[in-house]
């Protein structure tokens, strides 16, 4: 399903965006779409891996698309990759839990009568369905494996410092996995409005502070999906010398109207840490 959706997106980009290179990374059965844009400023200074939020795609309108296209005009080689959906399984109500115990009688199910007026059901397009190949518990490891594959690809393209920009759930996963699996390969991390599902034993407030690399934390002023003040407090307690936080007032988790501000913040942060003085 993930591959099928990627092929549909790749076809659209081939028709509309001639500056983006389309690649398929990984090995069967886990191949995934990667969208590469080379810097066209003439002065590249860094590679950038972009990890979209849960249930999105590597050219998601708004923030993700702007990051991968606009930063390529300012010294970055950008690569946005497809990630699997993380689908939490809801807890069963107590009555259903009891009925699933051995020896319990099955609950009665009311019969359903088809509605003749409804007609035949319209078949669903598989590309519109969420990808469910991976159990939720395996998704962080899949994200990590794909990120490492993408890092290798970028390093082969250009031997430059590499940063990761991760949004939402991907930011939470990247902060955790970077501690042991990616820290040797990355020079910096940008987390944008990280979210912590209850079923993942990750702590964005602590995991981010274990990274002794430049970290830029961007959060919306309204309804952030985790508390940026807790991360700021944690950075103060741990005396993280390379942690910065930007809370953008007047915007929510979709950063509507503030996407250019996010791009500018990342540009300034990257130039400070990775661009060599002329």
mmCIF file of C-alpha atoms in Angstrom:
data_model
loop_
_atom_site.group_PDB
_atom_site.id
_atom_site.type_symbol
_atom_site.label_atom_id
_atom_site.label_comp_id
_atom_site.label_asym_id
_atom_site.label_seq_id
_atom_site.Cartn_x
_atom_site.Cartn_y
_atom_site.Cartn_z
ATOM 1 C CA UNK A 1 0.000 0.000 0.000
ATOM 2 C CA UNK A 2 2.817 2.386 0.881
ATOM 3 C CA UNK A 3 4.483 1.684 -2.456
ATOM 4 C CA UNK A 4 1.213 2.094 -4.340
ATOM 5 C CA UNK A 5 0.575 5.503 -2.829
ATOM 6 C CA UNK A 6 4.168 6.464 -3.568
ATOM 7 C CA UNK A 7 3.762 5.575 -7.239
ATOM 8 C CA UNK A 8 0.654 7.740 -7.529
ATOM 9 C CA UNK A 9 2.496 10.660 -5.925
ATOM 10 C CA UNK A 10 5.562 10.088 -8.120
ATOM 11 C CA UNK A 11 3.403 10.249 -11.245
ATOM 12 C CA UNK A 12 1.915 13.571 -10.137
ATOM 13 C CA UNK A 13 5.321 15.063 -9.392
ATOM 14 C CA UNK A 14 6.740 13.905 -12.729
ATOM 15 C CA UNK A 15 3.980 15.853 -14.449
ATOM 16 C CA UNK A 16 4.186 19.009 -12.340
ATOM 17 C CA UNK A 17 7.692 19.368 -10.892
ATOM 18 C CA UNK A 18 10.633 18.948 -13.255
ATOM 19 C CA UNK A 19 13.232 20.021 -10.675
ATOM 20 C CA UNK A 20 12.593 17.077 -8.330
ATOM 21 C CA UNK A 21 14.423 13.786 -8.826
ATOM 22 C CA UNK A 22 12.310 10.734 -8.018
ATOM 23 C CA UNK A 23 14.109 7.772 -6.461
ATOM 24 C CA UNK A 24 13.061 4.480 -4.930
ATOM 25 C CA UNK A 25 15.250 3.478 -1.992
ATOM 26 C CA UNK A 26 15.394 0.348 0.142
ATOM 27 C CA UNK A 27 15.024 -3.256 -0.916
ATOM 28 C CA UNK A 28 11.989 -5.405 -1.531
ATOM 29 C CA UNK A 29 9.543 -5.615 0.069
ATOM 30 C CA UNK A 30 10.336 -2.334 1.847
ATOM 31 C CA UNK A 31 10.989 0.068 -1.016
ATOM 32 C CA UNK A 32 9.969 3.658 -0.468
ATOM 33 C CA UNK A 33 9.679 6.910 -2.379
ATOM 34 C CA UNK A 34 12.366 9.580 -2.012
ATOM 35 C CA UNK A 35 12.108 13.072 -3.504
ATOM 36 C CA UNK A 36 15.488 14.763 -4.050
ATOM 37 C CA UNK A 37 16.149 18.378 -4.931
ATOM 38 C CA UNK A 38 19.695 19.545 -5.484
ATOM 39 C CA UNK A 39 20.662 22.990 -4.283
ATOM 40 C CA UNK A 40 20.361 25.503 -7.080
ATOM 41 C CA UNK A 41 21.918 28.488 -5.335
ATOM 42 C CA UNK A 42 25.345 27.417 -6.564
ATOM 43 C CA UNK A 43 26.745 27.320 -3.013
ATOM 44 C CA UNK A 44 25.545 24.116 -1.298
ATOM 45 C CA UNK A 45 26.678 23.760 2.302
ATOM 46 C CA UNK A 46 24.480 21.000 3.796
ATOM 47 C CA UNK A 47 22.232 18.031 3.109
ATOM 48 C CA UNK A 48 18.742 17.935 4.595
ATOM 49 C CA UNK A 49 16.594 14.855 5.253
ATOM 50 C CA UNK A 50 12.895 15.656 5.734
ATOM 51 C CA UNK A 51 10.630 13.260 7.665
ATOM 52 C CA UNK A 52 6.935 14.051 7.271
ATOM 53 C CA UNK A 53 4.299 13.682 9.977
ATOM 54 C CA UNK A 54 2.150 10.603 10.521
ATOM 55 C CA UNK A 55 -0.361 9.775 7.745
ATOM 56 C CA UNK A 56 1.160 12.324 5.385
ATOM 57 C CA UNK A 57 3.546 11.954 2.438
ATOM 58 C CA UNK A 58 6.895 13.449 1.306
ATOM 59 C CA UNK A 59 5.296 16.251 -0.708
ATOM 60 C CA UNK A 60 2.567 17.138 1.794
ATOM 61 C CA UNK A 61 1.124 20.562 0.932
ATOM 62 C CA UNK A 62 2.228 23.414 3.110
ATOM 63 C CA UNK A 63 5.120 22.782 5.460
ATOM 64 C CA UNK A 64 6.767 19.674 3.963
ATOM 65 C CA UNK A 65 6.544 20.851 0.364
ATOM 66 C CA UNK A 66 7.887 24.280 1.306
ATOM 67 C CA UNK A 67 10.816 22.854 3.243
ATOM 68 C CA UNK A 68 11.988 20.598 0.456
ATOM 69 C CA UNK A 69 11.548 23.150 -2.343
ATOM 70 C CA UNK A 70 12.434 26.486 -0.745
ATOM 71 C CA UNK A 71 15.505 25.364 1.168
ATOM 72 C CA UNK A 72 16.935 23.948 -2.071
ATOM 73 C CA UNK A 73 17.240 27.567 -3.197
ATOM 74 C CA UNK A 74 19.411 28.480 -0.210
ATOM 75 C CA UNK A 75 22.298 26.027 -0.022
ATOM 76 C CA UNK A 76 20.583 22.764 0.906
ATOM 77 C CA UNK A 77 20.299 19.476 -0.970
ATOM 78 C CA UNK A 78 16.916 18.228 0.251
ATOM 79 C CA UNK A 79 15.537 14.692 0.386
ATOM 80 C CA UNK A 80 12.004 13.946 1.604
ATOM 81 C CA UNK A 81 11.128 10.276 2.076
ATOM 82 C CA UNK A 82 7.924 8.295 2.492
ATOM 83 C CA UNK A 83 7.231 6.849 5.939
ATOM 84 C CA UNK A 84 4.708 4.201 7.029
ATOM 85 C CA UNK A 85 1.548 5.154 8.862
ATOM 86 C CA UNK A 86 1.451 4.706 12.614
ATOM 87 C CA UNK A 87 -2.013 3.498 13.605
ATOM 88 C CA UNK A 88 -2.679 3.098 17.303
ATOM 89 C CA UNK A 89 -5.001 0.273 18.226
ATOM 90 C CA UNK A 90 -7.792 1.542 20.485
ATOM 91 C CA UNK A 91 -8.224 -0.169 23.826
ATOM 92 C CA UNK A 92 -11.168 -2.556 23.946
ATOM 93 C CA UNK A 93 -14.106 -1.542 26.177
ATOM 94 C CA UNK A 94 -14.416 -3.646 29.320
ATOM 95 C CA UNK A 95 -17.463 -5.490 27.969
ATOM 96 C CA UNK A 96 -15.579 -6.535 24.823
ATOM 97 C CA UNK A 97 -12.545 -7.542 26.864
ATOM 98 C CA UNK A 98 -14.736 -9.787 28.993
ATOM 99 C CA UNK A 99 -16.375 -11.371 25.972
ATOM 100 C CA UNK A 100 -12.951 -12.262 24.586
ATOM 101 C CA UNK A 101 -12.017 -14.325 27.663
ATOM 102 C CA UNK A 102 -12.028 -18.129 27.301
ATOM 103 C CA UNK A 103 -15.431 -19.635 28.013
ATOM 104 C CA UNK A 104 -17.307 -16.377 27.605
ATOM 105 C CA UNK A 105 -20.413 -16.435 25.489
ATOM 106 C CA UNK A 106 -20.173 -14.393 22.318
ATOM 107 C CA UNK A 107 -22.048 -11.114 22.385
ATOM 108 C CA UNK A 108 -25.206 -10.983 20.354
ATOM 109 C CA UNK A 109 -24.930 -9.084 17.107
ATOM 110 C CA UNK A 110 -27.965 -7.397 15.656
ATOM 111 C CA UNK A 111 -28.719 -8.578 12.121
ATOM 112 C CA UNK A 112 -28.235 -6.062 9.374
ATOM 113 C CA UNK A 113 -30.562 -5.644 6.425
ATOM 114 C CA UNK A 114 -29.178 -4.198 3.216
ATOM 115 C CA UNK A 115 -30.827 -0.998 2.089
ATOM 116 C CA UNK A 116 -32.083 -1.485 -1.476
ATOM 117 C CA UNK A 117 -32.048 2.270 -2.038
ATOM 118 C CA UNK A 118 -28.390 2.451 -1.242
ATOM 119 C CA UNK A 119 -27.391 0.608 -4.406
ATOM 120 C CA UNK A 120 -24.060 -1.089 -4.890
ATOM 121 C CA UNK A 121 -21.204 0.143 -2.735
ATOM 122 C CA UNK A 122 -18.606 2.262 -4.485
ATOM 123 C CA UNK A 123 -15.300 0.395 -4.465
ATOM 124 C CA UNK A 124 -12.618 2.168 -2.468
ATOM 125 C CA UNK A 125 -9.415 3.260 -4.131
ATOM 126 C CA UNK A 126 -6.589 1.421 -2.347
ATOM 127 C CA UNK A 127 -4.468 4.559 -2.669
ATOM 128 C CA UNK A 128 -6.931 6.376 -0.377
ATOM 129 C CA UNK A 129 -6.586 3.857 2.429
ATOM 130 C CA UNK A 130 -3.934 4.223 5.141
ATOM 131 C CA UNK A 131 -0.935 1.955 4.943
ATOM 132 C CA UNK A 132 -1.203 -0.797 7.564
ATOM 133 C CA UNK A 133 1.576 -3.189 6.615
ATOM 134 C CA UNK A 134 3.515 -2.538 9.821
ATOM 135 C CA UNK A 135 2.217 -3.075 13.360
ATOM 136 C CA UNK A 136 2.406 0.169 15.322
ATOM 137 C CA UNK A 137 5.223 -1.135 17.514
ATOM 138 C CA UNK A 138 7.434 -1.724 14.455
ATOM 139 C CA UNK A 139 6.988 1.701 12.867
ATOM 140 C CA UNK A 140 9.824 3.459 14.787
ATOM 141 C CA UNK A 141 12.305 0.832 13.612
ATOM 142 C CA UNK A 142 11.068 1.136 10.023
ATOM 143 C CA UNK A 143 11.439 4.925 10.198
ATOM 144 C CA UNK A 144 14.967 4.487 11.532
ATOM 145 C CA UNK A 145 15.930 2.017 8.794
ATOM 146 C CA UNK A 146 14.576 4.279 6.061
ATOM 147 C CA UNK A 147 16.305 7.321 7.535
ATOM 148 C CA UNK A 148 19.647 5.526 7.514
ATOM 149 C CA UNK A 149 19.108 4.433 3.918
ATOM 150 C CA UNK A 150 18.316 8.037 3.011
ATOM 151 C CA UNK A 151 21.387 9.341 4.837
ATOM 152 C CA UNK A 152 23.587 7.004 2.809
ATOM 153 C CA UNK A 153 21.941 8.258 -0.382
ATOM 154 C CA UNK A 154 22.577 11.904 0.539
ATOM 155 C CA UNK A 155 26.173 11.225 1.526
ATOM 156 C CA UNK A 156 26.752 9.670 -1.879
ATOM 157 C CA UNK A 157 25.242 12.735 -3.532
ATOM 158 C CA UNK A 158 27.436 15.211 -1.658
ATOM 159 C CA UNK A 159 29.899 14.963 1.227
ATOM 160 C CA UNK A 160 28.370 17.728 3.326
ATOM 161 C CA UNK A 161 27.061 18.111 6.891
ATOM 162 C CA UNK A 162 23.655 16.492 7.222
ATOM 163 C CA UNK A 163 20.666 17.650 9.246
ATOM 164 C CA UNK A 164 17.259 16.083 9.782
ATOM 165 C CA UNK A 165 13.986 18.013 9.910
ATOM 166 C CA UNK A 166 11.199 15.891 11.389
ATOM 167 C CA UNK A 167 7.557 16.805 11.928
ATOM 168 C CA UNK A 168 5.077 15.582 14.533
ATOM 169 C CA UNK A 169 5.405 11.890 15.336
ATOM 170 C CA UNK A 170 8.511 11.633 13.149
ATOM 171 C CA UNK A 171 10.183 14.263 15.345
ATOM 172 C CA UNK A 172 9.562 12.145 18.434
ATOM 173 C CA UNK A 173 10.918 9.023 16.731
ATOM 174 C CA UNK A 174 13.951 10.827 15.295
ATOM 175 C CA UNK A 175 14.921 12.278 18.687
ATOM 176 C CA UNK A 176 14.830 8.779 20.194
ATOM 177 C CA UNK A 177 16.600 6.917 17.411
ATOM 178 C CA UNK A 178 19.267 9.560 16.903
ATOM 179 C CA UNK A 179 20.678 8.786 20.363
ATOM 180 C CA UNK A 180 22.241 5.502 19.328
ATOM 181 C CA UNK A 181 21.715 4.842 15.634
ATOM 182 C CA UNK A 182 22.093 8.110 13.758
ATOM 183 C CA UNK A 183 24.222 10.396 15.893
ATOM 184 C CA UNK A 184 27.445 9.471 14.070
ATOM 185 C CA UNK A 185 25.922 10.497 10.754
ATOM 186 C CA UNK A 186 23.952 13.653 11.508
ATOM 187 C CA UNK A 187 25.149 17.131 12.366
ATOM 188 C CA UNK A 188 21.877 18.611 13.576
ATOM 189 C CA UNK A 189 18.186 17.966 14.215
ATOM 190 C CA UNK A 190 15.086 20.123 13.811
ATOM 191 C CA UNK A 191 11.957 18.943 15.608
ATOM 192 C CA UNK A 192 8.660 20.555 14.625
ATOM 193 C CA UNK A 193 5.671 20.199 16.980
ATOM 194 C CA UNK A 194 6.533 16.696 18.230
ATOM 195 C CA UNK A 195 3.723 14.430 19.413
ATOM 196 C CA UNK A 196 3.907 11.555 21.892
ATOM 197 C CA UNK A 197 1.422 8.696 21.443
ATOM 198 C CA UNK A 198 0.587 6.976 24.698
ATOM 199 C CA UNK A 199 1.543 3.599 23.258
ATOM 200 C CA UNK A 200 5.151 4.653 22.563
ATOM 201 C CA UNK A 201 7.476 4.774 25.544
ATOM 202 C CA UNK A 202 9.349 7.788 24.196
ATOM 203 C CA UNK A 203 9.893 11.017 26.106
ATOM 204 C CA UNK A 204 10.593 13.929 23.765
ATOM 205 C CA UNK A 205 11.484 16.175 26.724
ATOM 206 C CA UNK A 206 14.368 13.912 27.744
ATOM 207 C CA UNK A 207 15.315 12.216 24.462
ATOM 208 C CA UNK A 208 16.097 15.533 22.792
ATOM 209 C CA UNK A 209 18.427 16.569 25.610
ATOM 210 C CA UNK A 210 20.565 13.446 25.198
ATOM 211 C CA UNK A 211 21.676 14.663 21.766
ATOM 212 C CA UNK A 212 24.874 16.700 21.910
ATOM 213 C CA UNK A 213 24.327 18.150 18.476
ATOM 214 C CA UNK A 214 22.584 21.383 17.463
ATOM 215 C CA UNK A 215 18.823 21.006 18.029
ATOM 216 C CA UNK A 216 16.205 23.487 16.838
ATOM 217 C CA UNK A 217 12.780 23.052 18.440
ATOM 218 C CA UNK A 218 9.910 24.764 16.571
ATOM 219 C CA UNK A 219 6.440 24.815 18.138
ATOM 220 C CA UNK A 220 3.137 26.557 17.328
ATOM 221 C CA UNK A 221 1.782 29.157 19.690
ATOM 222 C CA UNK A 222 -1.679 27.567 19.755
ATOM 223 C CA UNK A 223 -2.463 23.958 20.719
ATOM 224 C CA UNK A 224 1.016 22.402 20.496
ATOM 225 C CA UNK A 225 0.789 18.613 20.570
ATOM 226 C CA UNK A 226 3.374 18.425 23.356
ATOM 227 C CA UNK A 227 4.439 21.083 25.853
ATOM 228 C CA UNK A 228 7.380 23.163 24.550
ATOM 229 C CA UNK A 229 7.910 24.683 28.002
ATOM 230 C CA UNK A 230 8.764 21.245 29.403
ATOM 231 C CA UNK A 231 11.452 20.849 26.739
ATOM 232 C CA UNK A 232 12.828 24.302 27.491
ATOM 233 C CA UNK A 233 12.968 23.470 31.208
ATOM 234 C CA UNK A 234 14.671 20.164 30.459
ATOM 235 C CA UNK A 235 17.274 21.937 28.310
ATOM 236 C CA UNK A 236 17.968 24.370 31.128
ATOM 237 C CA UNK A 237 18.400 21.591 33.687
ATOM 238 C CA UNK A 238 20.675 19.546 31.410
ATOM 239 C CA UNK A 239 22.587 22.652 30.288
ATOM 240 C CA UNK A 240 22.263 21.672 26.660
ATOM 241 C CA UNK A 241 24.589 24.155 24.926
ATOM 242 C CA UNK A 242 23.217 23.654 21.412
ATOM 243 C CA UNK A 243 19.454 23.629 22.025
ATOM 244 C CA UNK A 244 17.291 26.449 20.669
ATOM 245 C CA UNK A 245 13.530 26.847 20.729
ATOM 246 C CA UNK A 246 11.230 28.967 18.585
ATOM 247 C CA UNK A 247 7.545 29.238 19.505
ATOM 248 C CA UNK A 248 5.651 30.908 16.666
ATOM 249 C CA UNK A 249 2.704 32.928 18.016
ATOM 250 C CA UNK A 250 -0.548 33.126 16.125
ATOM 251 C CA UNK A 251 -0.420 29.694 14.512
ATOM 252 C CA UNK A 252 -1.555 26.145 15.256
ATOM 253 C CA UNK A 253 -0.093 22.710 14.470
ATOM 254 C CA UNK A 254 -0.545 23.177 10.708
ATOM 255 C CA UNK A 255 1.510 26.435 10.858
ATOM 256 C CA UNK A 256 -0.985 28.058 8.489
ATOM 257 C CA UNK A 257 0.295 31.472 7.492
ATOM 258 C CA UNK A 258 3.621 30.881 9.231
ATOM 259 C CA UNK A 259 5.322 28.378 6.916
ATOM 260 C CA UNK A 260 7.714 31.059 5.553
ATOM 261 C CA UNK A 261 8.717 31.844 9.153
ATOM 262 C CA UNK A 262 9.512 28.167 9.764
ATOM 263 C CA UNK A 263 11.634 28.042 6.609
ATOM 264 C CA UNK A 264 13.496 31.228 7.624
ATOM 265 C CA UNK A 265 14.152 29.851 11.114
ATOM 266 C CA UNK A 266 15.694 26.684 9.698
ATOM 267 C CA UNK A 267 17.716 28.673 7.153
ATOM 268 C CA UNK A 268 19.226 30.890 9.839
ATOM 269 C CA UNK A 269 19.915 27.957 12.155
ATOM 270 C CA UNK A 270 21.596 25.948 9.391
ATOM 271 C CA UNK A 271 23.753 28.812 8.196
ATOM 272 C CA UNK A 272 24.917 29.433 11.738
ATOM 273 C CA UNK A 273 26.066 25.885 12.375
ATOM 274 C CA UNK A 274 26.953 24.419 8.973
ATOM 275 C CA UNK A 275 27.865 27.185 6.543
ATOM 276 C CA UNK A 276 31.557 27.893 6.394
ATOM 277 C CA UNK A 277 32.518 31.566 6.397
ATOM 278 C CA UNK A 278 33.729 32.826 3.016
#
